[in-house]
mmCIF file of C-alpha atoms in Angstrom:
data_model
loop_
_atom_site.group_PDB
_atom_site.id
_atom_site.type_symbol
_atom_site.label_atom_id
_atom_site.label_comp_id
_atom_site.label_asym_id
_atom_site.label_seq_id
_atom_site.Cartn_x
_atom_site.Cartn_y
_atom_site.Cartn_z
ATOM 1 C CA MET A 9 -15.306 28.544 -20.067
ATOM 2 C CA ILE A 10 -14.487 24.982 -18.949
ATOM 3 C CA LEU A 11 -13.448 22.745 -21.832
ATOM 4 C CA PRO A 12 -15.539 19.568 -22.283
ATOM 5 C CA GLY A 13 -13.907 16.625 -20.530
ATOM 6 C CA LEU A 14 -11.480 18.781 -18.527
ATOM 7 C CA LEU A 15 -10.846 17.411 -15.027
ATOM 8 C CA PRO A 16 -9.422 19.158 -11.938
ATOM 9 C CA GLU A 17 -5.663 19.040 -11.438
ATOM 10 C CA GLY A 18 -4.576 15.706 -9.983
ATOM 11 C CA TYR A 19 -7.597 13.762 -11.294
ATOM 12 C CA ARG A 20 -7.906 11.649 -14.425
ATOM 13 C CA ASP A 21 -9.956 9.053 -16.247
ATOM 14 C CA ARG A 22 -8.584 5.536 -16.407
ATOM 15 C CA LEU A 23 -9.297 4.135 -19.883
ATOM 16 C CA PRO A 24 -8.805 0.595 -21.188
ATOM 17 C CA PRO A 25 -6.469 -1.199 -20.872
ATOM 18 C CA GLU A 26 -5.164 0.805 -17.868
ATOM 19 C CA ALA A 27 -8.449 0.547 -15.955
ATOM 20 C CA ASP A 28 -8.338 -3.218 -16.476
ATOM 21 C CA ALA A 29 -4.746 -3.328 -15.201
ATOM 22 C CA SER A 30 -5.681 -1.362 -12.069
ATOM 23 C CA ALA A 31 -8.632 -3.656 -11.344
ATOM 24 C CA ARG A 32 -6.444 -6.710 -11.924
ATOM 25 C CA LEU A 33 -3.823 -5.434 -9.488
ATOM 26 C CA VAL A 34 -6.442 -4.799 -6.805
ATOM 27 C CA ARG A 35 -7.888 -8.254 -7.392
ATOM 28 C CA CYS A 36 -4.457 -9.928 -7.150
ATOM 29 C CA VAL A 37 -3.705 -8.255 -3.826
ATOM 30 C CA LEU A 38 -7.125 -9.059 -2.345
ATOM 31 C CA ASP A 39 -7.084 -12.642 -3.632
ATOM 32 C CA THR A 40 -3.623 -13.154 -2.156
ATOM 33 C CA ALA A 41 -4.725 -11.713 1.191
ATOM 34 C CA THR A 42 -7.837 -13.899 1.131
ATOM 35 C CA GLY A 43 -5.603 -16.939 0.763
ATOM 36 C CA TYR A 44 -3.931 -15.996 4.049
ATOM 37 C CA GLY A 45 -7.267 -15.580 5.858
ATOM 38 C CA TYR A 46 -7.766 -11.808 5.463
ATOM 39 C CA GLU A 47 -11.450 -10.899 5.140
ATOM 40 C CA ARG A 48 -12.446 -7.871 3.123
ATOM 41 C CA VAL A 49 -14.019 -4.735 4.556
ATOM 42 C CA SER A 50 -15.306 -1.768 2.553
ATOM 43 C CA PRO A 51 -15.420 1.534 4.488
ATOM 44 C CA PRO A 52 -17.268 4.547 3.051
ATOM 45 C CA LEU A 53 -15.478 7.086 0.880
ATOM 46 C CA ALA A 54 -16.429 9.892 3.291
ATOM 47 C CA GLU A 55 -17.042 10.150 7.050
ATOM 48 C CA PHE A 56 -17.716 12.835 9.610
ATOM 49 C CA GLU A 57 -14.548 14.900 9.886
ATOM 50 C CA ASP A 58 -14.227 14.441 13.654
ATOM 51 C CA GLY A 59 -14.249 10.660 13.372
ATOM 52 C CA LEU A 60 -11.784 10.602 10.496
ATOM 53 C CA ARG A 61 -9.415 13.039 12.195
ATOM 54 C CA ALA A 62 -9.403 10.947 15.365
ATOM 55 C CA GLY A 63 -7.684 8.119 13.527
ATOM 56 C CA LEU A 64 -5.110 10.260 11.729
ATOM 57 C CA LYS A 65 -1.900 10.668 13.722
ATOM 58 C CA THR A 66 0.154 12.262 10.970
ATOM 59 C CA ALA A 67 0.286 15.400 8.881
ATOM 60 C CA SER A 68 -2.296 13.832 6.592
ATOM 61 C CA VAL A 69 -4.889 15.510 8.809
ATOM 62 C CA GLN A 70 -4.225 18.552 6.651
ATOM 63 C CA ASP A 71 -4.908 16.494 3.515
ATOM 64 C CA LEU A 72 -8.622 16.179 4.257
ATOM 65 C CA LEU A 73 -10.998 17.354 1.535
ATOM 66 C CA ARG A 74 -13.961 18.688 3.499
ATOM 67 C CA PHE A 75 -17.608 19.466 2.732
ATOM 68 C CA VAL A 76 -20.855 19.965 4.644
ATOM 69 C CA ASP A 77 -23.316 17.083 4.725
ATOM 70 C CA PRO A 78 -26.677 18.500 3.581
ATOM 71 C CA VAL A 79 -28.538 15.975 5.769
ATOM 72 C CA SER A 80 -26.794 16.322 9.139
ATOM 73 C CA GLN A 81 -25.270 19.768 8.495
ATOM 74 C CA ARG A 82 -22.034 18.405 9.966
ATOM 75 C CA THR A 83 -18.633 18.710 8.324
ATOM 76 C CA MET A 84 -17.581 15.581 6.488
ATOM 77 C CA ALA A 85 -14.265 14.649 4.885
ATOM 78 C CA ILE A 86 -13.179 12.336 2.097
ATOM 79 C CA ARG A 87 -10.645 9.761 3.231
ATOM 80 C CA PRO A 88 -6.979 10.310 2.318
ATOM 81 C CA ASP A 89 -6.153 6.842 3.642
ATOM 82 C CA ILE A 90 -8.110 3.622 4.283
ATOM 83 C CA THR A 91 -5.867 2.166 6.991
ATOM 84 C CA THR A 92 -7.299 4.455 9.659
ATOM 85 C CA GLN A 93 -10.832 3.439 8.693
ATOM 86 C CA VAL A 94 -9.920 -0.220 9.091
ATOM 87 C CA GLY A 95 -8.583 0.634 12.543
ATOM 88 C CA ARG A 96 -11.885 2.303 13.414
ATOM 89 C CA ILE A 97 -13.820 -0.773 12.288
ATOM 90 C CA ALA A 98 -11.544 -3.058 14.320
ATOM 91 C CA ALA A 99 -11.940 -0.899 17.429
ATOM 92 C CA THR A 100 -15.723 -0.513 17.188
ATOM 93 C CA ARG A 101 -17.868 -2.826 15.036
ATOM 94 C CA MET A 102 -15.393 -5.706 15.231
ATOM 95 C CA ALA A 103 -14.031 -5.070 18.719
ATOM 96 C CA HIS A 104 -15.655 -8.322 19.879
ATOM 97 C CA HIS A 105 -13.951 -10.408 17.182
ATOM 98 C CA PRO A 106 -11.225 -12.820 18.365
ATOM 99 C CA ARG A 107 -7.670 -11.595 17.799
ATOM 100 C CA PRO A 108 -5.637 -11.538 15.707
ATOM 101 C CA LEU A 109 -8.142 -9.998 13.301
ATOM 102 C CA ARG A 110 -7.152 -10.128 9.623
ATOM 103 C CA LEU A 111 -8.787 -7.553 7.311
ATOM 104 C CA SER A 112 -8.151 -6.462 3.725
ATOM 105 C CA TYR A 113 -9.464 -3.544 1.684
ATOM 106 C CA GLY A 114 -9.267 -1.735 -1.633
ATOM 107 C CA GLY A 115 -10.651 1.537 -2.920
ATOM 108 C CA PRO A 116 -9.937 5.131 -3.968
ATOM 109 C CA VAL A 117 -8.509 7.785 -1.651
ATOM 110 C CA LEU A 118 -8.452 11.536 -2.236
ATOM 111 C CA ARG A 119 -5.948 14.077 -0.986
ATOM 112 C CA LEU A 120 -6.266 17.806 -0.839
ATOM 113 C CA LYS A 121 -2.853 18.470 -2.389
ATOM 114 C CA ALA A 122 -0.465 16.533 -4.589
ATOM 115 C CA THR A 123 3.302 16.264 -4.206
ATOM 116 C CA GLN A 124 6.055 16.646 -6.759
ATOM 117 C CA LEU A 125 6.694 12.896 -6.813
ATOM 118 C CA ARG A 126 2.985 12.026 -6.742
ATOM 119 C CA PRO A 127 0.977 14.547 -8.814
ATOM 120 C CA GLU A 128 -2.190 12.465 -8.419
ATOM 121 C CA ARG A 129 -4.748 13.621 -5.876
ATOM 122 C CA GLU A 130 -6.902 10.541 -6.360
ATOM 123 C CA MET A 131 -5.237 7.157 -5.930
ATOM 124 C CA MET A 132 -6.253 3.510 -5.674
ATOM 125 C CA GLN A 133 -5.151 2.031 -2.357
ATOM 126 C CA VAL A 134 -5.245 -1.686 -1.547
ATOM 127 C CA GLY A 135 -3.821 -3.561 1.415
ATOM 128 C CA ALA A 136 -4.209 -5.720 4.496
ATOM 129 C CA GLU A 137 -4.085 -5.200 8.260
ATOM 130 C CA LEU A 138 -3.462 -7.676 11.070
ATOM 131 C CA ILE A 139 -5.031 -6.375 14.292
ATOM 132 C CA GLY A 140 -4.032 -7.581 17.743
ATOM 133 C CA LEU A 141 -0.365 -8.452 17.179
ATOM 134 C CA ASP A 142 2.803 -6.660 16.075
ATOM 135 C CA THR A 143 5.240 -9.513 16.660
ATOM 136 C CA VAL A 144 7.989 -10.700 14.339
ATOM 137 C CA ALA A 145 5.707 -13.527 13.173
ATOM 138 C CA ALA A 146 2.984 -11.004 12.320
ATOM 139 C CA ALA A 147 5.484 -8.784 10.491
ATOM 140 C CA LEU A 148 6.781 -11.765 8.538
ATOM 141 C CA GLU A 149 3.254 -12.662 7.422
ATOM 142 C CA ILE A 150 2.402 -9.108 6.344
ATOM 143 C CA VAL A 151 5.603 -8.707 4.326
ATOM 144 C CA SER A 152 5.067 -12.140 2.742
ATOM 145 C CA VAL A 153 1.513 -11.251 1.679
ATOM 146 C CA ALA A 154 2.693 -7.986 0.087
ATOM 147 C CA VAL A 155 5.575 -9.646 -1.791
ATOM 148 C CA GLU A 156 3.423 -12.546 -2.997
ATOM 149 C CA ALA A 157 0.648 -10.193 -4.134
ATOM 150 C CA LEU A 158 3.060 -8.161 -6.261
ATOM 151 C CA SER A 159 4.495 -11.351 -7.749
ATOM 152 C CA ARG A 160 1.024 -12.634 -8.664
ATOM 153 C CA ALA A 161 0.276 -9.299 -10.310
ATOM 154 C CA GLY A 162 3.342 -9.677 -12.524
ATOM 155 C CA VAL A 163 5.393 -6.936 -10.839
ATOM 156 C CA SER A 164 9.095 -7.811 -10.999
ATOM 157 C CA GLY A 165 12.246 -6.153 -9.725
ATOM 158 C CA VAL A 166 10.755 -5.519 -6.275
ATOM 159 C CA THR A 167 12.871 -4.088 -3.446
ATOM 160 C CA VAL A 168 11.843 -4.128 0.213
ATOM 161 C CA ASP A 169 13.471 -1.408 2.312
ATOM 162 C CA PHE A 170 13.245 -2.016 6.068
ATOM 163 C CA THR A 171 13.337 0.714 8.702
ATOM 164 C CA LEU A 172 13.078 1.032 12.492
ATOM 165 C CA PRO A 173 10.799 4.073 12.900
ATOM 166 C CA ASP A 174 11.122 4.566 16.688
ATOM 167 C CA LEU A 175 14.838 3.771 16.798
ATOM 168 C CA VAL A 176 15.884 7.152 18.217
ATOM 169 C CA ASP A 177 13.193 7.027 20.901
ATOM 170 C CA HIS A 178 14.303 3.515 21.862
ATOM 171 C CA LEU A 179 17.982 4.423 22.069
ATOM 172 C CA SER A 180 17.425 7.741 23.864
ATOM 173 C CA ALA A 181 15.476 5.892 26.559
ATOM 174 C CA GLY A 182 18.444 3.522 27.040
ATOM 175 C CA PRO A 183 22.097 3.595 26.016
ATOM 176 C CA LEU A 184 22.086 7.000 24.280
ATOM 177 C CA PRO A 185 20.081 9.380 26.495
ATOM 178 C CA LEU A 186 19.072 12.765 25.091
ATOM 179 C CA GLU A 187 17.834 15.902 26.767
ATOM 180 C CA ALA A 188 14.106 16.598 26.652
ATOM 181 C CA GLY A 189 13.093 18.156 23.361
ATOM 182 C CA ALA A 190 16.144 16.910 21.465
ATOM 183 C CA VAL A 191 14.661 13.615 20.312
ATOM 184 C CA SER A 192 12.523 15.084 17.525
ATOM 185 C CA GLU A 193 15.456 17.156 16.236
ATOM 186 C CA ILE A 194 17.810 14.191 16.216
ATOM 187 C CA ARG A 195 15.178 12.132 14.373
ATOM 188 C CA ALA A 196 14.834 14.839 11.710
ATOM 189 C CA LEU A 197 18.604 15.191 11.275
ATOM 190 C CA LEU A 198 19.047 11.435 10.909
ATOM 191 C CA ASP A 199 16.197 11.266 8.399
ATOM 192 C CA ALA A 200 17.923 14.011 6.395
ATOM 193 C CA LYS A 201 21.299 12.223 6.754
ATOM 194 C CA ASP A 202 22.704 15.526 8.113
ATOM 195 C CA ALA A 203 25.957 14.464 9.810
ATOM 196 C CA GLY A 204 27.091 18.033 10.481
ATOM 197 C CA GLY A 205 23.779 18.951 12.051
ATOM 198 C CA LEU A 206 23.926 15.870 14.286
ATOM 199 C CA VAL A 207 27.338 16.835 15.659
ATOM 200 C CA ALA A 208 26.241 20.446 16.211
ATOM 201 C CA ARG A 209 23.126 19.290 18.081
ATOM 202 C CA GLY A 210 25.061 16.961 20.369
ATOM 203 C CA GLY A 211 24.030 13.771 18.580
ATOM 204 C CA ALA A 212 27.478 12.583 17.435
ATOM 205 C CA ALA A 213 26.819 9.190 19.060
ATOM 206 C CA PHE A 214 24.092 8.601 16.473
ATOM 207 C CA LEU A 215 26.383 9.179 13.463
ATOM 208 C CA PRO A 216 26.998 5.443 12.808
ATOM 209 C CA LEU A 217 23.276 5.061 12.081
ATOM 210 C CA ILE A 218 23.640 7.177 8.931
ATOM 211 C CA GLU A 219 26.375 4.867 7.646
ATOM 212 C CA ALA A 220 24.250 1.812 8.459
ATOM 213 C CA ALA A 221 21.904 2.414 5.518
ATOM 214 C CA GLY A 222 22.412 0.192 2.478
ATOM 215 C CA THR A 223 22.074 -3.407 1.355
ATOM 216 C CA PHE A 224 20.523 -5.509 4.094
ATOM 217 C CA ASP A 225 23.434 -7.768 5.038
ATOM 218 C CA ALA A 226 25.966 -4.924 5.169
ATOM 219 C CA ALA A 227 23.573 -2.626 7.045
ATOM 220 C CA ILE A 228 22.620 -5.228 9.642
ATOM 221 C CA ALA A 229 26.315 -5.981 10.250
ATOM 222 C CA ARG A 230 27.011 -2.286 10.886
ATOM 223 C CA LEU A 231 24.083 -2.093 13.293
ATOM 224 C CA ARG A 232 25.371 -5.147 15.175
ATOM 225 C CA THR A 233 28.739 -3.422 15.545
ATOM 226 C CA PHE A 234 27.048 -0.195 16.685
ATOM 227 C CA ASP A 235 24.833 -1.984 19.215
ATOM 228 C CA THR A 236 27.539 -2.673 21.801
ATOM 229 C CA GLN A 237 25.053 -2.925 24.691
ATOM 230 C CA GLY A 238 22.539 -5.181 22.918
ATOM 231 C CA ALA A 239 19.706 -2.650 23.034
ATOM 232 C CA LEU A 240 18.746 -3.521 19.442
ATOM 233 C CA ALA A 241 19.486 -7.246 19.513
ATOM 234 C CA SER A 242 15.882 -8.483 19.504
ATOM 235 C CA ARG A 243 14.877 -6.078 16.750
ATOM 236 C CA LEU A 244 17.813 -6.992 14.558
ATOM 237 C CA ASP A 245 17.118 -10.695 15.138
ATOM 238 C CA GLY A 246 13.538 -10.048 13.992
ATOM 239 C CA LEU A 247 14.631 -8.226 10.847
ATOM 240 C CA GLU A 248 16.990 -11.056 9.920
ATOM 241 C CA ARG A 249 14.203 -13.607 10.381
ATOM 242 C CA ILE A 250 11.882 -11.627 8.079
ATOM 243 C CA ALA A 251 14.618 -11.059 5.510
ATOM 244 C CA ALA A 252 15.498 -14.751 5.440
ATOM 245 C CA ALA A 253 11.940 -15.608 4.352
ATOM 246 C CA ILE A 254 11.913 -13.276 1.330
ATOM 247 C CA ARG A 255 15.525 -12.844 0.237
ATOM 248 C CA ASP A 256 15.180 -15.269 -2.675
ATOM 249 C CA LYS A 257 12.175 -13.341 -4.056
ATOM 250 C CA VAL A 258 13.123 -9.642 -3.733
ATOM 251 C CA ALA A 259 16.062 -7.333 -3.160
ATOM 252 C CA ILE A 260 16.355 -6.160 0.464
ATOM 253 C CA THR A 261 17.799 -2.940 1.849
ATOM 254 C CA LEU A 262 17.799 -1.338 5.287
ATOM 255 C CA ASP A 263 17.647 2.327 6.272
ATOM 256 C CA PRO A 264 17.254 2.223 10.068
ATOM 257 C CA THR A 265 16.475 5.915 10.543
ATOM 258 C CA GLU A 266 14.029 6.504 7.652
ATOM 259 C CA ARG A 267 11.007 8.361 9.068
ATOM 260 C CA HIS A 268 9.216 9.940 6.121
ATOM 261 C CA GLY A 269 5.819 8.291 5.867
ATOM 262 C CA PHE A 270 6.385 6.290 9.070
ATOM 263 C CA GLU A 271 5.345 8.915 11.601
ATOM 264 C CA TYR A 272 2.828 6.651 13.339
ATOM 265 C CA GLN A 273 4.683 3.336 13.014
ATOM 266 C CA ASN A 274 6.679 2.044 15.979
ATOM 267 C CA TRP A 275 9.281 -0.753 15.990
ATOM 268 C CA PHE A 276 9.034 -1.947 12.376
ATOM 269 C CA GLY A 277 8.398 -0.422 8.973
ATOM 270 C CA PHE A 278 9.069 -1.194 5.326
ATOM 271 C CA SER A 279 8.781 0.499 1.938
ATOM 272 C CA LEU A 280 8.189 -1.243 -1.384
ATOM 273 C CA PHE A 281 9.824 -0.243 -4.660
ATOM 274 C CA ALA A 282 9.701 -1.708 -8.158
ATOM 275 C CA GLU A 283 12.199 -1.475 -10.983
ATOM 276 C CA GLY A 284 11.189 1.184 -13.496
ATOM 277 C CA VAL A 285 8.850 2.986 -11.087
ATOM 278 C CA SER A 286 9.720 6.332 -9.502
ATOM 279 C CA GLY A 287 9.254 6.439 -5.742
ATOM 280 C CA GLU A 288 7.471 4.052 -3.427
ATOM 281 C CA ILE A 289 4.706 1.758 -4.584
ATOM 282 C CA GLY A 290 3.650 0.973 -1.017
ATOM 283 C CA ARG A 291 4.649 0.790 2.603
ATOM 284 C CA GLY A 292 3.731 -0.950 5.830
ATOM 285 C CA GLY A 293 4.698 -1.520 9.412
ATOM 286 C CA SER A 294 3.599 -1.851 13.022
ATOM 287 C CA TYR A 295 1.431 0.711 14.795
ATOM 288 C CA SER A 296 -1.261 1.098 17.479
ATOM 289 C CA ILE A 297 -5.023 1.411 17.183
ATOM 290 C CA VAL A 298 -6.752 3.586 19.763
ATOM 291 C CA HIS A 299 -10.074 2.235 21.084
ATOM 292 C CA PRO A 300 -12.918 4.538 22.192
ATOM 293 C CA ASP A 301 -11.949 3.971 25.856
ATOM 294 C CA GLY A 302 -8.384 5.078 25.171
ATOM 295 C CA ARG A 303 -6.904 1.575 25.169
ATOM 296 C CA GLU A 304 -4.225 0.993 22.547
ATOM 297 C CA GLU A 305 -4.047 -2.219 20.543
ATOM 298 C CA PRO A 306 -1.058 -3.364 18.463
ATOM 299 C CA ALA A 307 -1.464 -3.849 14.728
ATOM 300 C CA ILE A 308 0.613 -4.305 11.602
ATOM 301 C CA GLY A 309 -0.221 -3.979 7.927
ATOM 302 C CA PHE A 310 0.670 -2.722 4.462
ATOM 303 C CA SER A 311 -0.807 -0.565 1.695
ATOM 304 C CA LEU A 312 -0.036 -0.580 -2.017
ATOM 305 C CA TYR A 313 -0.788 2.271 -4.416
ATOM 306 C CA CYS A 314 -1.761 0.931 -7.822
ATOM 307 C CA ASP A 315 -1.374 4.061 -9.961
ATOM 308 C CA PRO A 316 2.434 4.188 -10.319
ATOM 309 C CA LEU A 317 2.479 0.492 -11.196
ATOM 310 C CA VAL A 318 -0.219 0.936 -13.828
ATOM 311 C CA ASP A 319 1.510 4.017 -15.256
ATOM 312 C CA ALA A 320 4.716 1.998 -15.629
ATOM 313 C CA GLY A 321 2.858 -0.823 -17.372
ATOM 314 C CA LEU A 322 3.929 -3.358 -14.738
ATOM 315 C CA ALA A 323 0.427 -4.705 -14.063
ATOM 316 C CA ALA A 324 -0.627 -4.967 -17.697
ATOM 317 C CA GLU A 325 -1.845 -8.205 -19.203
ATOM 318 C CA ALA A 326 -1.949 -9.143 -22.876
ATOM 319 C CA ARG A 327 -5.426 -8.766 -24.339
ATOM 320 C CA ARG A 328 -7.050 -12.051 -25.318
ATOM 321 C CA ARG A 329 -10.260 -11.041 -27.055
ATOM 322 C CA LEU A 330 -12.135 -13.346 -29.396
ATOM 323 C CA PHE A 331 -14.127 -11.817 -32.246
ATOM 324 C CA VAL A 332 -17.426 -13.646 -32.880
ATOM 325 C CA PRO A 333 -18.588 -12.957 -36.470
ATOM 326 C CA PHE A 334 -22.079 -11.677 -37.209
ATOM 327 C CA GLY A 335 -24.614 -14.470 -37.240
ATOM 328 C CA ALA A 336 -22.464 -16.997 -35.327
ATOM 329 C CA ASP A 337 -24.135 -19.388 -32.915
ATOM 330 C CA PRO A 338 -24.336 -17.721 -29.453
ATOM 331 C CA ALA A 339 -23.901 -21.145 -27.844
ATOM 332 C CA GLU A 340 -20.372 -21.348 -29.311
ATOM 333 C CA ALA A 341 -19.455 -18.031 -27.691
ATOM 334 C CA ALA A 342 -20.979 -19.149 -24.375
ATOM 335 C CA ARG A 343 -18.921 -22.339 -24.437
ATOM 336 C CA LEU A 344 -15.706 -20.385 -25.043
ATOM 337 C CA ARG A 345 -16.481 -17.879 -22.280
ATOM 338 C CA GLU A 346 -16.703 -20.827 -19.888
ATOM 339 C CA GLN A 347 -13.146 -21.680 -20.979
ATOM 340 C CA GLY A 348 -11.980 -18.192 -20.032
ATOM 341 C CA TRP A 349 -12.215 -16.378 -23.359
ATOM 342 C CA VAL A 350 -13.454 -12.806 -23.686
ATOM 343 C CA THR A 351 -15.896 -12.914 -26.581
ATOM 344 C CA VAL A 352 -16.878 -9.801 -28.556
ATOM 345 C CA ALA A 353 -19.868 -10.397 -30.797
ATOM 346 C CA ALA A 354 -20.290 -8.523 -34.077
ATOM 347 C CA LEU A 355 -23.627 -6.704 -33.946
ATOM 348 C CA THR A 356 -23.502 -5.640 -37.603
ATOM 349 C CA GLU A 357 -22.273 -7.351 -40.765
ATOM 350 C CA ASP A 358 -19.531 -4.767 -41.350
ATOM 351 C CA ASP A 359 -17.993 -5.101 -37.870
ATOM 352 C CA SER A 360 -14.408 -6.400 -37.762
ATOM 353 C CA PRO A 361 -11.836 -7.857 -35.335
ATOM 354 C CA ALA A 362 -9.638 -4.784 -35.795
ATOM 355 C CA ALA A 363 -12.437 -2.425 -34.841
ATOM 356 C CA GLN A 364 -13.096 -4.456 -31.684
ATOM 357 C CA ILE A 365 -9.375 -4.743 -30.811
ATOM 358 C CA CYS A 366 -9.486 -8.537 -30.893
ATOM 359 C CA SER A 367 -6.527 -10.904 -30.894
ATOM 360 C CA HIS A 368 -8.448 -13.954 -32.196
ATOM 361 C CA ILE A 369 -11.443 -14.744 -34.393
ATOM 362 C CA LEU A 370 -13.938 -17.580 -34.145
ATOM 363 C CA ARG A 371 -13.640 -19.813 -37.238
ATOM 364 C CA ASP A 372 -15.004 -23.337 -37.660
ATOM 365 C CA GLY A 373 -15.954 -23.452 -33.974
ATOM 366 C CA ALA A 374 -12.471 -22.665 -32.672
ATOM 367 C CA PRO A 375 -10.413 -19.530 -31.868
ATOM 368 C CA GLN A 376 -7.774 -18.612 -34.453
ATOM 369 C CA ALA A 377 -5.050 -16.066 -33.807
ATOM 370 C CA LEU A 378 -5.015 -12.975 -36.001
#
């Protein structure tokens, strides 16, 4: 027998004030993106599986929750990520739009399985994508939007961790050549910070990259020393330009070989962390969108996941609810709502501010704190 109100593992109800905090966080991100010229799109929660799989270049293909559409009798899937849907829109319905194309989005995503760090299977994802460019200027704008959005939402203690997702590929095609088939192994060993495994696999030349992880200034200095042939000069210059724009607002670190979660990013990636929150609260970076004709288009963007922030209480806002006693003039309440108050009218004589969780009461035509 299923207990009343019991939900499947990884799903939950958001009650007040947490549901309000989640909505406020989504609104802050979207409003911030709107201020930078990002227009909102709203893809469907589910699509045909074939179309959704086509845009997924990572292991998240296995995260698809599938079902059969009773109308078309085709297999459909619920989205585990909205970024790929935005890419589809940009490559099809908005392919004619002048570039760069700025789009924002927000909505729930569902995953087939949870992880130990993220037990939720349903999450609220919100973010922005810039289609048509993946330059340093585009990266700087995307990072700035993400940082400003978190600040507006009241999230403090933010850390931005930069990475160079295709670093091994770039170096193996230039100053540090590797035999065919070794690139993926070297990437995995660097991601795991396995120095012994690197030496055993013939990747000793890549060892300095493990030591390069840390605070941004120290890490970038180590990378400059490592890059004796200048193969990374333009990328490091770009990272320093981005860091200079945000260093007075957030803490900055650099892990040049971090790959987890960046499997489809190319030259640039970043993770977002907040003090008091376990694990990432979001990530972003540069990638490619594949058009129906096979043409690839550069893009860059970020996604935030609201749930860990809400759980940590970082997006909460003090309740400011005004109790309107029974029989009060409705025009008074209307006037105060225009001033930004939330008014809660008593519908019975025995109603009270405490019962309605109010912080103020309407007395003599004015709000009074309780």
